[in-house]
CSV table of C-alpha atoms in Angstrom, one decimal:
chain,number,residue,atom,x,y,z
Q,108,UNK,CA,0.0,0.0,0.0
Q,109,UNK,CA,1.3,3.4,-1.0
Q,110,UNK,CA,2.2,6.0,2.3
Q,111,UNK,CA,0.7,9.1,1.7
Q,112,UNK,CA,-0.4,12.1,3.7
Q,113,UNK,CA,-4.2,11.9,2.1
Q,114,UNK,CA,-4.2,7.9,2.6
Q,115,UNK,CA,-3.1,8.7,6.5
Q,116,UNK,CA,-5.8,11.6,6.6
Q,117,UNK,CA,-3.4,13.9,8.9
Q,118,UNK,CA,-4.9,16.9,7.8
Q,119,UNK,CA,-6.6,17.5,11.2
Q,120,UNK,CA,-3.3,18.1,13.3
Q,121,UNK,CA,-2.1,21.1,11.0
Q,122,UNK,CA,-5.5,22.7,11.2
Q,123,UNK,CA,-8.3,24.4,8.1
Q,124,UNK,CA,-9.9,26.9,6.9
Q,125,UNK,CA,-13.5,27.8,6.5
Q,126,UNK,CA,-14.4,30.1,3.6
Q,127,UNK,CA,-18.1,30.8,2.4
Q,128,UNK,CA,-19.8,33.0,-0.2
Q,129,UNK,CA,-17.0,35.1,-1.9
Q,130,UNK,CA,-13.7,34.2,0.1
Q,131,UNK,CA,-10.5,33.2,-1.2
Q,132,UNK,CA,-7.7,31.4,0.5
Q,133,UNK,CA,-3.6,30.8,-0.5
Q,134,UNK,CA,-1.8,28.0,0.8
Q,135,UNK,CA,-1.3,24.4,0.8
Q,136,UNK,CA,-4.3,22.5,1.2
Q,137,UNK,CA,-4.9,18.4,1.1
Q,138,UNK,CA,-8.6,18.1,0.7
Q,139,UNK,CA,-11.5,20.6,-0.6
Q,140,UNK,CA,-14.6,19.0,2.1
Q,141,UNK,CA,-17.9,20.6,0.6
Q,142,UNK,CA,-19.8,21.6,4.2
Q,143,UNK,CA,-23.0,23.2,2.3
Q,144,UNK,CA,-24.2,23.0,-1.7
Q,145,UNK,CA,-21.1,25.1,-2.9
Q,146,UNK,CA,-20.2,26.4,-6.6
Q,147,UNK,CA,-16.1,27.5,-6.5
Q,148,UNK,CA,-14.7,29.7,-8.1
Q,149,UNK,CA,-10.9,29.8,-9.3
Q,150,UNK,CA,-9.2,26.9,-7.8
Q,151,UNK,CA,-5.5,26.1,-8.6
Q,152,UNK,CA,-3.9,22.4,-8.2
Q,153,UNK,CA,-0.5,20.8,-8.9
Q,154,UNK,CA,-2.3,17.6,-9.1
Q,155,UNK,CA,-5.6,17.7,-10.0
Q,156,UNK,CA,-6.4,18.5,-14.2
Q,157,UNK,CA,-9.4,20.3,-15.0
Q,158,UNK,CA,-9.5,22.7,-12.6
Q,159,UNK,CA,-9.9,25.5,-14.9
Q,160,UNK,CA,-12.0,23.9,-16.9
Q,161,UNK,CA,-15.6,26.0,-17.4
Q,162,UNK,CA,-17.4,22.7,-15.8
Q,163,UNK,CA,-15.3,22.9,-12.9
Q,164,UNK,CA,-16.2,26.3,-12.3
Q,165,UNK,CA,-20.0,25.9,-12.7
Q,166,UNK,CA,-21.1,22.7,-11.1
Q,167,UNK,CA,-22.8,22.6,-7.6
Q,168,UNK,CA,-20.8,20.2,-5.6
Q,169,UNK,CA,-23.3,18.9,-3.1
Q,170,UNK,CA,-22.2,19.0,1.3
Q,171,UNK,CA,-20.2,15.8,1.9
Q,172,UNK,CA,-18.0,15.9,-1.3
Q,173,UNK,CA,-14.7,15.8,-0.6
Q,174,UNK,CA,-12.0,17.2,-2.9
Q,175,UNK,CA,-8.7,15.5,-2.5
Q,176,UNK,CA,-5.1,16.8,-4.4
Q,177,UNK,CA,-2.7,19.4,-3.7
Q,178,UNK,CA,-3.8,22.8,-3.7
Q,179,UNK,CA,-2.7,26.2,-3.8
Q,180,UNK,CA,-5.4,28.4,-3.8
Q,181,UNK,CA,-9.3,28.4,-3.5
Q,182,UNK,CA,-12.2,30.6,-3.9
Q,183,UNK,CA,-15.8,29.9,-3.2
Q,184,UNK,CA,-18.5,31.6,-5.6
Q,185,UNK,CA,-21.4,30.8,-2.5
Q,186,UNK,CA,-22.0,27.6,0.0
Q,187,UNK,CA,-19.6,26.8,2.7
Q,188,UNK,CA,-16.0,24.7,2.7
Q,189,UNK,CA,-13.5,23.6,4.7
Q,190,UNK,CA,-9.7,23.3,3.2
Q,191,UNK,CA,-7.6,21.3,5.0
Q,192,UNK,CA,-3.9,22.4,5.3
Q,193,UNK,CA,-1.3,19.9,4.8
């Protein structure tokens, strides 16, 4: 089995960030988790293609979903996230 931060889920012990309608965050995040219906806005990955595709940027992604990759930076059009900092 491969060792990874996202297969160990350690994101709790270096803390996240909640951002709702119209925030933005920089930094390095392990998992987009979807708290409330939510459309994002810009979102930048070094792992995950497609992010600036136009579909990424105007589907709903329904409260559970969870986003995993590497990210940079996030912004939420409306609904409510949490980014977990890796």
């Amino acid at each position: 089995m491969a060792s990874s931060r996202n297969n160990a889920l350690e994101f709790s012990s270096v803390g996240s960030i909640l951002l709702t309608d119209g925030d933005s965050s920089q930094g390095s995040f392990g998992a987009i988790q979807i708290l409330q219906d939510t459309k994002l806005g810009l979102v930048l990955s070094s792992n995950v293609d497609q992010t600036t595709h136009t579909g990424f940027a105007t589907k709903t992604f329904g409260a559970g979903t969870i986003i995993y990759g590497q990210f940079s930076s996030v912004a939420v059009t409306n609904g409510l996230v949490q980014l977990h900092k890796v």
